[in-house]
């Protein structure tokens, strides 16, 4: 026998193996079927104890590893679960055995936490192996020939579910939770390392969705979610988690395409991609040498002061700019970028996109539509209350998932409505109100969202903030759709919501501050952030135009207020002893008192976007032009147009790096392809920009230096207008 | 004996090689009369002529190639975009801000002087 390296204490391995073999095994009599050991139930209980009292208590994975080695899941547990026939519902023994199996499966499939302070060498030794083991568990569960592993697990929980909530014992609640946790674990398991020979397709999202729907688990989830707050109470978070891991990263727009549309779209996409490739090939040929690679051409670029730079290669002959490009690309030095120690630029789950296979897509779509019809309001309003209460059962990641899901389903609802109105005859289509998603549009939800956004912004938790931004954008877009709904009720509600959304100045300022806070977050973050700003600004502008007398609640400047209060306060100084604690309280009260309503001035608000940091965020966004679609490009161009043309803050954009970027987008060898739909707008803007820049350079030659820098406030006005700002003397 | 000594090299003076100094793009270099911003101020308005409307792309190319060659002279080893980034960052320092304001003040005086003369 080969000598195995001792990864686990041999005594423990011996114990686990003997328990596993005592559990049961392949029978020699009945066609090789599975036959239970005499004390099977006791064995299951012992194994459970081992997991709990050894692994969990001592923070190890030894027992789990032994169980993986013993092929416990596939060899025993699934056999026992699969043997529970549909006509044996009343068989108490089989039900007990099935429950015993689930009690083992849940800890065995439990997701591993990221490595943290509690990680030991033991974890590093076992987790990589166990991840592969979990993937094989999932595969075995999904592909089990009995095709009823999952439905049998639902059946384990059914007797407890049937009881009315007040009659359920703690044990019943536990069993229900166990079943849901099992599904959460199952959906969460992903293949740890995908290779050419092992693609992980058997356990992909598509495969999971298909099996879940075949074995009625999706219905089970819908039933739980729709009765949340009624029949069920504490299960809300786990149900949400299952749904989160089920729908995360799924491309919603693709999901709502019919097969015909999708086939058509795929064709179009392919044509577009081939065209793009063709164009790329042509541009690369244009720059390439027409002769062999040792032809040896040297070109010099002479400057006005007769100094020369030498460039080699035929391509350099083509023109001055290609020569300069070549000169640049031959430089090897790289500007050190600085370490990203906080991992701000690391991609997250929010940056992924997933396309489903056709059959799974239809099934998930049905699930989503049913969810919107029956479960959206009960589940999310129940969860919102739990979040507000800071309920114990919530962990930090749950809030992020909550906002992510709301954003996801709101978008799904909007796209569903769009496809409905476009396919059906508008006259005959029965118009539904937005009541189906109303629970996230009420005042309490908006407050919760706002509070979390502020909190995450203050503590620089960018990924949760991203989910909240997405949620906010989708709420805005939903309200926008509501405002143009033919139903009068909807319009009125939309009006109300907008009133509330735009009432607090703090909220408005938060949007600007987030935009300014961009540093090196991944592209997805940037996309979500700029979209939120774009949608928010546009809606606010329209709304403030429609309402002559729009009021917002703003905080007066605390300092000015304090000064005012200081003078009359002195008279009363004798009465109030000055103490630190009281001062704080006083301040808090003061700030509450200083909230006041004032008329809203849109242009003053827009002014806040006219800063270098806002411009830089949008520049970083448009820097990804190769990946941007029309509406994303348009979003960036609109912002620049707002700054440059609408507000006339031209100097803010007069920077040589901006000229370089815009020129590269339009003229560079890797620029925007000529077929890109946004090219025309970009071209118009750039031409206008260059005309203005040239005029300005001729008028004010000091701009040649200032082109290199972001402008200083003190000189910006002079550069723009040629005279200093009149200083207003306040009376 | 001498040969032995030589082999060991004990009597030879130990030469400490100086580490090559890496050229750095800093304020001092950026403000150098011959290659820095002063050169840009002196020459750019004279050398650059634009055609204006209808020739936007050509104007942009001209502007960019001028700056690129200037940047190349200023700091050989870095690519154009990197050089621009370094310069932009340097512009935030107190000294550079003062210099920048001074340059603007100078031309402000000049233009106001011109107008006064005209008057």
PDB file of N, CA and C in Angstrom, chain A residues 301 303-305 309 320 324-325 327-329 331 333-335 656-657 659-660 663-664 666-667 683 686-687 690-691 693-694 697-698 701-702 704-712 714-715 718-719 724, chain B residues 37 39-41 44-45 47-48 50 52-53 56-57 59-60 63-65 67-70 72-73 75-82 84-88 91-92 96-97 100-101 103-104 107-108 111:
ATOM      1  N   UNK A 301      13.430  62.880 -36.548  1.00  0.00           N
ATOM      2  CA  UNK A 301      12.466  63.970 -36.429  1.00  0.00           C
ATOM      3  C   UNK A 301      13.259  65.183 -35.975  1.00  0.00           C
ATOM      4  N   UNK A 303      13.593  69.041 -34.789  1.00  0.00           N
ATOM      5  CA  UNK A 303      12.805  70.113 -34.170  1.00  0.00           C
ATOM      6  C   UNK A 303      13.309  71.470 -34.644  1.00  0.00           C
ATOM      7  N   UNK A 304      12.645  72.490 -34.145  1.00  0.00           N
ATOM      8  CA  UNK A 304      12.993  73.830 -34.588  1.00  0.00           C
ATOM      9  C   UNK A 304      14.395  74.225 -34.160  1.00  0.00           C
ATOM     10  N   UNK A 305      14.845  73.674 -33.032  1.00  0.00           N
ATOM     11  CA  UNK A 305      16.189  74.047 -32.588  1.00  0.00           C
ATOM     12  C   UNK A 305      17.243  73.105 -33.144  1.00  0.00           C
ATOM     13  N   UNK A 309      15.460  63.579 -33.039  1.00  0.00           N
ATOM     14  CA  UNK A 309      15.142  62.311 -32.395  1.00  0.00           C
ATOM     15  C   UNK A 309      15.108  61.258 -33.488  1.00  0.00           C
ATOM     16  N   UNK A 320       3.947  62.302 -39.324  1.00  0.00           N
ATOM     17  CA  UNK A 320       4.584  62.812 -38.139  1.00  0.00           C
ATOM     18  C   UNK A 320       4.034  62.137 -36.882  1.00  0.00           C
ATOM     19  N   UNK A 324       5.872  59.942 -33.950  1.00  0.00           N
ATOM     20  CA  UNK A 324       5.860  60.284 -32.531  1.00  0.00           C
ATOM     21  C   UNK A 324       5.316  59.147 -31.683  1.00  0.00           C
ATOM     22  N   UNK A 325       4.312  58.464 -32.222  1.00  0.00           N
ATOM     23  CA  UNK A 325       3.769  57.305 -31.495  1.00  0.00           C
ATOM     24  C   UNK A 325       4.852  56.256 -31.289  1.00  0.00           C
ATOM     25  N   UNK A 327       8.040  56.734 -31.267  1.00  0.00           N
ATOM     26  CA  UNK A 327       9.033  57.224 -30.321  1.00  0.00           C
ATOM     27  C   UNK A 327       8.562  56.928 -28.892  1.00  0.00           C
ATOM     28  N   UNK A 328       7.275  57.139 -28.697  1.00  0.00           N
ATOM     29  CA  UNK A 328       6.726  56.937 -27.360  1.00  0.00           C
ATOM     30  C   UNK A 328       6.732  55.465 -26.979  1.00  0.00           C
ATOM     31  N   UNK A 329       6.361  54.616 -27.936  1.00  0.00           N
ATOM     32  CA  UNK A 329       6.196  53.209 -27.581  1.00  0.00           C
ATOM     33  C   UNK A 329       7.545  52.532 -27.384  1.00  0.00           C
ATOM     34  N   UNK A 331       9.792  53.660 -25.492  1.00  0.00           N
ATOM     35  CA  UNK A 331      10.273  53.952 -24.135  1.00  0.00           C
ATOM     36  C   UNK A 331       9.874  52.843 -23.181  1.00  0.00           C
ATOM     37  N   UNK A 333      10.538  52.759 -19.757  1.00  0.00           N
ATOM     38  CA  UNK A 333      10.298  53.112 -18.351  1.00  0.00           C
ATOM     39  C   UNK A 333       8.806  53.188 -18.066  1.00  0.00           C
ATOM     40  N   UNK A 334       8.433  52.701 -16.895  1.00  0.00           N
ATOM     41  CA  UNK A 334       7.019  52.772 -16.523  1.00  0.00           C
ATOM     42  C   UNK A 334       6.883  53.555 -15.243  1.00  0.00           C
ATOM     43  N   UNK A 335       5.912  54.407 -15.222  1.00  0.00           N
ATOM     44  CA  UNK A 335       5.664  55.190 -14.020  1.00  0.00           C
ATOM     45  C   UNK A 335       5.172  54.248 -12.931  1.00  0.00           C
ATOM     46  N   UNK A 656      -4.069  69.487 -21.457  1.00  0.00           N
ATOM     47  CA  UNK A 656      -3.427  68.791 -22.574  1.00  0.00           C
ATOM     48  C   UNK A 656      -3.716  67.287 -22.512  1.00  0.00           C
ATOM     49  N   UNK A 657      -3.868  66.742 -21.305  1.00  0.00           N
ATOM     50  CA  UNK A 657      -4.166  65.301 -21.241  1.00  0.00           C
ATOM     51  C   UNK A 657      -5.570  65.008 -21.753  1.00  0.00           C
ATOM     52  N   UNK A 659      -7.009  66.790 -24.221  1.00  0.00           N
ATOM     53  CA  UNK A 659      -6.849  66.859 -25.679  1.00  0.00           C
ATOM     54  C   UNK A 659      -6.297  65.539 -26.190  1.00  0.00           C
ATOM     55  N   UNK A 660      -5.298  65.036 -25.468  1.00  0.00           N
ATOM     56  CA  UNK A 660      -4.654  63.782 -25.880  1.00  0.00           C
ATOM     57  C   UNK A 660      -5.661  62.635 -25.866  1.00  0.00           C
ATOM     58  N   UNK A 663      -8.345  63.056 -28.571  1.00  0.00           N
ATOM     59  CA  UNK A 663      -7.720  62.826 -29.869  1.00  0.00           C
ATOM     60  C   UNK A 663      -7.474  61.333 -30.095  1.00  0.00           C
ATOM     61  N   UNK A 664      -7.055  60.681 -29.023  1.00  0.00           N
ATOM     62  CA  UNK A 664      -6.797  59.249 -29.129  1.00  0.00           C
ATOM     63  C   UNK A 664      -8.090  58.487 -29.403  1.00  0.00           C
ATOM     64  N   UNK A 666     -10.679  59.511 -30.991  1.00  0.00           N
ATOM     65  CA  UNK A 666     -11.212  59.739 -32.330  1.00  0.00           C
ATOM     66  C   UNK A 666     -10.212  59.438 -33.438  1.00  0.00           C
ATOM     67  N   UNK A 667      -8.939  59.679 -33.197  1.00  0.00           N
ATOM     68  CA  UNK A 667      -7.970  59.598 -34.270  1.00  0.00           C
ATOM     69  C   UNK A 667      -6.954  58.471 -34.104  1.00  0.00           C
ATOM     70  N   UNK A 683     -17.339  63.268 -32.003  1.00  0.00           N
ATOM     71  CA  UNK A 683     -16.651  64.062 -33.018  1.00  0.00           C
ATOM     72  C   UNK A 683     -17.114  65.517 -32.968  1.00  0.00           C
ATOM     73  N   UNK A 686     -15.729  67.219 -29.863  1.00  0.00           N
ATOM     74  CA  UNK A 686     -14.289  67.482 -29.912  1.00  0.00           C
ATOM     75  C   UNK A 686     -13.981  68.653 -30.845  1.00  0.00           C
ATOM     76  N   UNK A 687     -14.690  68.707 -31.962  1.00  0.00           N
ATOM     77  CA  UNK A 687     -14.445  69.806 -32.887  1.00  0.00           C
ATOM     78  C   UNK A 687     -14.771  71.141 -32.237  1.00  0.00           C
ATOM     79  N   UNK A 690     -12.039  71.930 -29.712  1.00  0.00           N
ATOM     80  CA  UNK A 690     -10.781  72.386 -30.290  1.00  0.00           C
ATOM     81  C   UNK A 690     -10.888  73.811 -30.811  1.00  0.00           C
ATOM     82  N   UNK A 691     -12.025  74.124 -31.449  1.00  0.00           N
ATOM     83  CA  UNK A 691     -12.201  75.502 -31.936  1.00  0.00           C
ATOM     84  C   UNK A 691     -12.085  76.498 -30.798  1.00  0.00           C
ATOM     85  N   UNK A 693     -10.658  76.019 -27.902  1.00  0.00           N
ATOM     86  CA  UNK A 693      -9.315  75.980 -27.314  1.00  0.00           C
ATOM     87  C   UNK A 693      -8.339  76.824 -28.136  1.00  0.00           C
ATOM     88  N   UNK A 694      -8.409  76.680 -29.457  1.00  0.00           N
ATOM     89  CA  UNK A 694      -7.501  77.423 -30.315  1.00  0.00           C
ATOM     90  C   UNK A 694      -7.726  78.915 -30.144  1.00  0.00           C
ATOM     91  N   UNK A 697      -6.294  80.010 -26.833  1.00  0.00           N
ATOM     92  CA  UNK A 697      -4.829  80.026 -26.798  1.00  0.00           C
ATOM     93  C   UNK A 697      -4.295  81.279 -27.479  1.00  0.00           C
ATOM     94  N   UNK A 698      -4.964  81.684 -28.534  1.00  0.00           N
ATOM     95  CA  UNK A 698      -4.505  82.879 -29.220  1.00  0.00           C
ATOM     96  C   UNK A 698      -4.753  84.119 -28.378  1.00  0.00           C
ATOM     97  N   UNK A 701      -2.103  83.634 -24.123  1.00  0.00           N
ATOM     98  CA  UNK A 701      -0.984  82.680 -24.259  1.00  0.00           C
ATOM     99  C   UNK A 701      -0.569  82.054 -22.924  1.00  0.00           C
ATOM    100  N   UNK A 702      -0.931  82.635 -21.803  1.00  0.00           N
ATOM    101  CA  UNK A 702      -0.558  82.011 -20.524  1.00  0.00           C
ATOM    102  C   UNK A 702      -1.212  80.640 -20.350  1.00  0.00           C
ATOM    103  N   UNK A 704      -0.920  78.260 -22.320  1.00  0.00           N
ATOM    104  CA  UNK A 704       0.004  77.204 -22.741  1.00  0.00           C
ATOM    105  C   UNK A 704       0.614  76.499 -21.526  1.00  0.00           C
ATOM    106  N   UNK A 705       0.888  77.253 -20.500  1.00  0.00           N
ATOM    107  CA  UNK A 705       1.413  76.637 -19.283  1.00  0.00           C
ATOM    108  C   UNK A 705       0.285  75.963 -18.519  1.00  0.00           C
ATOM    109  N   UNK A 706      -0.815  76.667 -18.390  1.00  0.00           N
ATOM    110  CA  UNK A 706      -1.916  76.138 -17.574  1.00  0.00           C
ATOM    111  C   UNK A 706      -2.534  74.880 -18.174  1.00  0.00           C
ATOM    112  N   UNK A 707      -2.294  74.650 -19.460  1.00  0.00           N
ATOM    113  CA  UNK A 707      -2.791  73.421 -20.080  1.00  0.00           C
ATOM    114  C   UNK A 707      -2.234  72.180 -19.384  1.00  0.00           C
ATOM    115  N   UNK A 708      -1.101  72.348 -18.753  1.00  0.00           N
ATOM    116  CA  UNK A 708      -0.453  71.191 -18.125  1.00  0.00           C
ATOM    117  C   UNK A 708      -1.099  70.817 -16.795  1.00  0.00           C
ATOM    118  N   UNK A 709      -1.843  71.742 -16.208  1.00  0.00           N
ATOM    119  CA  UNK A 709      -2.285  71.523 -14.825  1.00  0.00           C
ATOM    120  C   UNK A 709      -3.805  71.577 -14.691  1.00  0.00           C
ATOM    121  N   UNK A 710      -4.286  71.019 -13.581  1.00  0.00           N
ATOM    122  CA  UNK A 710      -5.664  71.331 -13.204  1.00  0.00           C
ATOM    123  C   UNK A 710      -5.629  72.739 -12.619  1.00  0.00           C
ATOM    124  N   UNK A 711      -6.683  73.474 -12.911  1.00  0.00           N
ATOM    125  CA  UNK A 711      -6.602  74.900 -12.627  1.00  0.00           C
ATOM    126  C   UNK A 711      -6.762  75.209 -11.132  1.00  0.00           C
ATOM    127  N   UNK A 712      -6.155  76.325 -10.766  1.00  0.00           N
ATOM    128  CA  UNK A 712      -6.301  76.811  -9.394  1.00  0.00           C
ATOM    129  C   UNK A 712      -7.499  77.739  -9.364  1.00  0.00           C
ATOM    130  N   UNK A 714      -8.086  80.444  -7.881  1.00  0.00           N
ATOM    131  CA  UNK A 714      -7.884  81.889  -7.861  1.00  0.00           C
ATOM    132  C   UNK A 714      -7.713  82.467  -9.266  1.00  0.00           C
ATOM    133  N   UNK A 715      -7.219  81.638 -10.192  1.00  0.00           N
ATOM    134  CA  UNK A 715      -6.947  82.199 -11.519  1.00  0.00           C
ATOM    135  C   UNK A 715      -7.946  81.723 -12.565  1.00  0.00           C
ATOM    136  N   UNK A 718     -10.128  84.448 -14.150  1.00  0.00           N
ATOM    137  CA  UNK A 718      -9.368  85.326 -15.046  1.00  0.00           C
ATOM    138  C   UNK A 718      -9.113  84.641 -16.388  1.00  0.00           C
ATOM    139  N   UNK A 719      -8.690  83.383 -16.324  1.00  0.00           N
ATOM    140  CA  UNK A 719      -8.381  82.659 -17.554  1.00  0.00           C
ATOM    141  C   UNK A 719      -9.593  82.573 -18.458  1.00  0.00           C
ATOM    142  N   UNK A 724     -10.635  89.787 -13.516  1.00  0.00           N
ATOM    143  CA  UNK A 724     -10.859  89.111 -12.239  1.00  0.00           C
ATOM    144  C   UNK A 724     -12.307  89.183 -11.817  1.00  0.00           C
TER     145      UNK A 724
ATOM    146  N   UNK B  37       9.387  74.733 -18.189  1.00  0.00           N
ATOM    147  CA  UNK B  37       8.241  75.560 -18.533  1.00  0.00           C
ATOM    148  C   UNK B  37       8.656  76.920 -19.106  1.00  0.00           C
ATOM    149  N   UNK B  39      10.872  77.581 -21.157  1.00  0.00           N
ATOM    150  CA  UNK B  39      11.025  77.400 -22.594  1.00  0.00           C
ATOM    151  C   UNK B  39       9.651  77.343 -23.276  1.00  0.00           C
ATOM    152  N   UNK B  40       8.762  76.618 -22.645  1.00  0.00           N
ATOM    153  CA  UNK B  40       7.419  76.490 -23.202  1.00  0.00           C
ATOM    154  C   UNK B  40       6.759  77.863 -23.314  1.00  0.00           C
ATOM    155  N   UNK B  41       6.931  78.675 -22.287  1.00  0.00           N
ATOM    156  CA  UNK B  41       6.305  80.002 -22.293  1.00  0.00           C
ATOM    157  C   UNK B  41       6.888  80.875 -23.400  1.00  0.00           C
ATOM    158  N   UNK B  44       6.240  78.505 -27.233  1.00  0.00           N
ATOM    159  CA  UNK B  44       4.976  77.956 -27.723  1.00  0.00           C
ATOM    160  C   UNK B  44       4.124  78.984 -28.479  1.00  0.00           C
ATOM    161  N   UNK B  45       3.900  80.182 -27.931  1.00  0.00           N
ATOM    162  CA  UNK B  45       3.039  81.119 -28.668  1.00  0.00           C
ATOM    163  C   UNK B  45       3.594  81.499 -30.030  1.00  0.00           C
ATOM    164  N   UNK B  47       5.808  79.505 -31.915  1.00  0.00           N
ATOM    165  CA  UNK B  47       5.977  78.373 -32.831  1.00  0.00           C
ATOM    166  C   UNK B  47       4.655  77.785 -33.301  1.00  0.00           C
ATOM    167  N   UNK B  48       3.657  77.839 -32.417  1.00  0.00           N
ATOM    168  CA  UNK B  48       2.405  77.163 -32.756  1.00  0.00           C
ATOM    169  C   UNK B  48       1.464  78.116 -33.479  1.00  0.00           C
ATOM    170  N   UNK B  50      -2.223  77.998 -35.513  1.00  0.00           N
ATOM    171  CA  UNK B  50      -3.380  77.122 -35.761  1.00  0.00           C
ATOM    172  C   UNK B  50      -4.195  77.628 -36.934  1.00  0.00           C
ATOM    173  N   UNK B  52      -7.622  76.840 -37.107  1.00  0.00           N
ATOM    174  CA  UNK B  52      -8.974  77.140 -36.632  1.00  0.00           C
ATOM    175  C   UNK B  52     -10.049  76.289 -37.270  1.00  0.00           C
ATOM    176  N   UNK B  53     -11.203  76.904 -37.463  1.00  0.00           N
ATOM    177  CA  UNK B  53     -12.391  76.158 -37.880  1.00  0.00           C
ATOM    178  C   UNK B  53     -12.159  75.315 -39.129  1.00  0.00           C
ATOM    179  N   UNK B  56      -9.806  71.191 -37.167  1.00  0.00           N
ATOM    180  CA  UNK B  56      -9.689  70.874 -35.744  1.00  0.00           C
ATOM    181  C   UNK B  56      -8.706  69.739 -35.492  1.00  0.00           C
ATOM    182  N   UNK B  57      -8.798  68.694 -36.295  1.00  0.00           N
ATOM    183  CA  UNK B  57      -7.935  67.537 -36.031  1.00  0.00           C
ATOM    184  C   UNK B  57      -6.466  67.874 -36.289  1.00  0.00           C
ATOM    185  N   UNK B  59      -5.145  70.815 -36.024  1.00  0.00           N
ATOM    186  CA  UNK B  59      -4.710  71.671 -34.919  1.00  0.00           C
ATOM    187  C   UNK B  59      -4.386  70.850 -33.685  1.00  0.00           C
ATOM    188  N   UNK B  60      -5.230  69.888 -33.414  1.00  0.00           N
ATOM    189  CA  UNK B  60      -4.998  69.050 -32.236  1.00  0.00           C
ATOM    190  C   UNK B  60      -3.689  68.294 -32.371  1.00  0.00           C
ATOM    191  N   UNK B  63      -0.773  70.669 -31.854  1.00  0.00           N
ATOM    192  CA  UNK B  63      -0.622  70.995 -30.434  1.00  0.00           C
ATOM    193  C   UNK B  63       0.011  69.836 -29.671  1.00  0.00           C
ATOM    194  N   UNK B  64      -0.507  68.644 -29.928  1.00  0.00           N
ATOM    195  CA  UNK B  64      -0.019  67.479 -29.187  1.00  0.00           C
ATOM    196  C   UNK B  64       1.426  67.178 -29.524  1.00  0.00           C
ATOM    197  N   UNK B  65       1.779  67.265 -30.813  1.00  0.00           N
ATOM    198  CA  UNK B  65       3.154  66.894 -31.153  1.00  0.00           C
ATOM    199  C   UNK B  65       4.119  67.920 -30.586  1.00  0.00           C
ATOM    200  N   UNK B  67       3.759  69.539 -27.739  1.00  0.00           N
ATOM    201  CA  UNK B  67       3.912  69.215 -26.310  1.00  0.00           C
ATOM    202  C   UNK B  67       4.683  67.922 -26.125  1.00  0.00           C
ATOM    203  N   UNK B  68       4.479  66.989 -27.019  1.00  0.00           N
ATOM    204  CA  UNK B  68       5.173  65.705 -26.865  1.00  0.00           C
ATOM    205  C   UNK B  68       6.679  65.871 -27.021  1.00  0.00           C
ATOM    206  N   UNK B  69       7.069  66.649 -28.004  1.00  0.00           N
ATOM    207  CA  UNK B  69       8.504  66.859 -28.187  1.00  0.00           C
ATOM    208  C   UNK B  69       9.098  67.660 -27.033  1.00  0.00           C
ATOM    209  N   UNK B  70       8.326  68.616 -26.551  1.00  0.00           N
ATOM    210  CA  UNK B  70       8.784  69.388 -25.391  1.00  0.00           C
ATOM    211  C   UNK B  70       8.966  68.450 -24.182  1.00  0.00           C
ATOM    212  N   UNK B  72       9.472  65.304 -24.257  1.00  0.00           N
ATOM    213  CA  UNK B  72      10.562  64.374 -24.512  1.00  0.00           C
ATOM    214  C   UNK B  72      11.900  65.002 -24.144  1.00  0.00           C
ATOM    215  N   UNK B  73      12.057  66.282 -24.481  1.00  0.00           N
ATOM    216  CA  UNK B  73      13.287  66.975 -24.101  1.00  0.00           C
ATOM    217  C   UNK B  73      13.394  67.127 -22.593  1.00  0.00           C
ATOM    218  N   UNK B  75      12.050  65.231 -20.183  1.00  0.00           N
ATOM    219  CA  UNK B  75      12.191  64.003 -19.414  1.00  0.00           C
ATOM    220  C   UNK B  75      12.155  62.851 -20.384  1.00  0.00           C
ATOM    221  N   UNK B  76      13.349  62.425 -20.777  1.00  0.00           N
ATOM    222  CA  UNK B  76      13.474  61.495 -21.893  1.00  0.00           C
ATOM    223  C   UNK B  76      12.820  60.137 -21.658  1.00  0.00           C
ATOM    224  N   UNK B  77      12.981  59.657 -20.450  1.00  0.00           N
ATOM    225  CA  UNK B  77      12.682  58.221 -20.316  1.00  0.00           C
ATOM    226  C   UNK B  77      11.202  57.876 -20.213  1.00  0.00           C
ATOM    227  N   UNK B  78      10.383  58.866 -19.871  1.00  0.00           N
ATOM    228  CA  UNK B  78       8.979  58.508 -19.639  1.00  0.00           C
ATOM    229  C   UNK B  78       8.139  58.733 -20.881  1.00  0.00           C
ATOM    230  N   UNK B  79       7.062  57.975 -20.975  1.00  0.00           N
ATOM    231  CA  UNK B  79       6.133  58.168 -22.077  1.00  0.00           C
ATOM    232  C   UNK B  79       5.371  59.472 -21.871  1.00  0.00           C
ATOM    233  N   UNK B  80       4.829  59.949 -22.972  1.00  0.00           N
ATOM    234  CA  UNK B  80       4.177  61.254 -22.956  1.00  0.00           C
ATOM    235  C   UNK B  80       3.105  61.334 -21.860  1.00  0.00           C
ATOM    236  N   UNK B  81       2.232  60.325 -21.831  1.00  0.00           N
ATOM    237  CA  UNK B  81       1.122  60.389 -20.868  1.00  0.00           C
ATOM    238  C   UNK B  81       1.622  60.359 -19.425  1.00  0.00           C
ATOM    239  N   UNK B  82       2.666  59.563 -19.206  1.00  0.00           N
ATOM    240  CA  UNK B  82       3.212  59.492 -17.846  1.00  0.00           C
ATOM    241  C   UNK B  82       3.826  60.824 -17.450  1.00  0.00           C
ATOM    242  N   UNK B  84       3.046  63.759 -18.512  1.00  0.00           N
ATOM    243  CA  UNK B  84       1.968  64.705 -18.212  1.00  0.00           C
ATOM    244  C   UNK B  84       1.417  64.493 -16.809  1.00  0.00           C
ATOM    245  N   UNK B  85       1.269  63.230 -16.439  1.00  0.00           N
ATOM    246  CA  UNK B  85       0.738  62.945 -15.092  1.00  0.00           C
ATOM    247  C   UNK B  85       1.673  63.456 -14.007  1.00  0.00           C
ATOM    248  N   UNK B  86       2.970  63.234 -14.224  1.00  0.00           N
ATOM    249  CA  UNK B  86       3.927  63.686 -13.208  1.00  0.00           C
ATOM    250  C   UNK B  86       3.883  65.207 -13.098  1.00  0.00           C
ATOM    251  N   UNK B  87       3.860  65.873 -14.244  1.00  0.00           N
ATOM    252  CA  UNK B  87       3.837  67.332 -14.225  1.00  0.00           C
ATOM    253  C   UNK B  87       2.581  67.832 -13.517  1.00  0.00           C
ATOM    254  N   UNK B  88       1.461  67.201 -13.835  1.00  0.00           N
ATOM    255  CA  UNK B  88       0.197  67.646 -13.220  1.00  0.00           C
ATOM    256  C   UNK B  88       0.295  67.562 -11.705  1.00  0.00           C
ATOM    257  N   UNK B  91       2.248  70.224 -10.108  1.00  0.00           N
ATOM    258  CA  UNK B  91       1.556  71.505 -10.116  1.00  0.00           C
ATOM    259  C   UNK B  91       0.790  71.800  -8.852  1.00  0.00           C
ATOM    260  N   UNK B  92       0.597  70.791  -8.000  1.00  0.00           N
ATOM    261  CA  UNK B  92      -0.161  71.023  -6.769  1.00  0.00           C
ATOM    262  C   UNK B  92       0.704  71.613  -5.651  1.00  0.00           C
ATOM    263  N   UNK B  96       4.984  75.607  -7.010  1.00  0.00           N
ATOM    264  CA  UNK B  96       4.496  75.637  -8.386  1.00  0.00           C
ATOM    265  C   UNK B  96       3.254  76.504  -8.499  1.00  0.00           C
ATOM    266  N   UNK B  97       2.405  76.449  -7.494  1.00  0.00           N
ATOM    267  CA  UNK B  97       1.188  77.266  -7.545  1.00  0.00           C
ATOM    268  C   UNK B  97       1.558  78.746  -7.580  1.00  0.00           C
ATOM    269  N   UNK B 100       2.922  79.636 -10.950  1.00  0.00           N
ATOM    270  CA  UNK B 100       1.843  79.700 -11.949  1.00  0.00           C
ATOM    271  C   UNK B 100       1.078  81.009 -11.823  1.00  0.00           C
ATOM    272  N   UNK B 101       0.806  81.386 -10.580  1.00  0.00           N
ATOM    273  CA  UNK B 101       0.078  82.642 -10.394  1.00  0.00           C
ATOM    274  C   UNK B 101       0.902  83.811 -10.883  1.00  0.00           C
ATOM    275  N   UNK B 103       3.137  83.821 -13.265  1.00  0.00           N
ATOM    276  CA  UNK B 103       3.132  83.876 -14.729  1.00  0.00           C
ATOM    277  C   UNK B 103       1.857  84.540 -15.237  1.00  0.00           C
ATOM    278  N   UNK B 104       0.770  84.191 -14.590  1.00  0.00           N
ATOM    279  CA  UNK B 104      -0.497  84.763 -15.046  1.00  0.00           C
ATOM    280  C   UNK B 104      -0.532  86.260 -14.736  1.00  0.00           C
ATOM    281  N   UNK B 107       1.431  88.234 -17.374  1.00  0.00           N
ATOM    282  CA  UNK B 107       0.758  88.494 -18.643  1.00  0.00           C
ATOM    283  C   UNK B 107      -0.448  89.399 -18.438  1.00  0.00           C
ATOM    284  N   UNK B 108      -1.004  89.339 -17.216  1.00  0.00           N
ATOM    285  CA  UNK B 108      -2.133  90.212 -16.924  1.00  0.00           C
ATOM    286  C   UNK B 108      -1.667  91.661 -17.001  1.00  0.00           C
ATOM    287  N   UNK B 111      -1.060  92.669 -20.636  1.00  0.00           N
ATOM    288  CA  UNK B 111      -2.246  93.008 -21.416  1.00  0.00           C
ATOM    289  C   UNK B 111      -2.864  94.314 -20.927  1.00  0.00           C
TER     290      UNK B 111
END
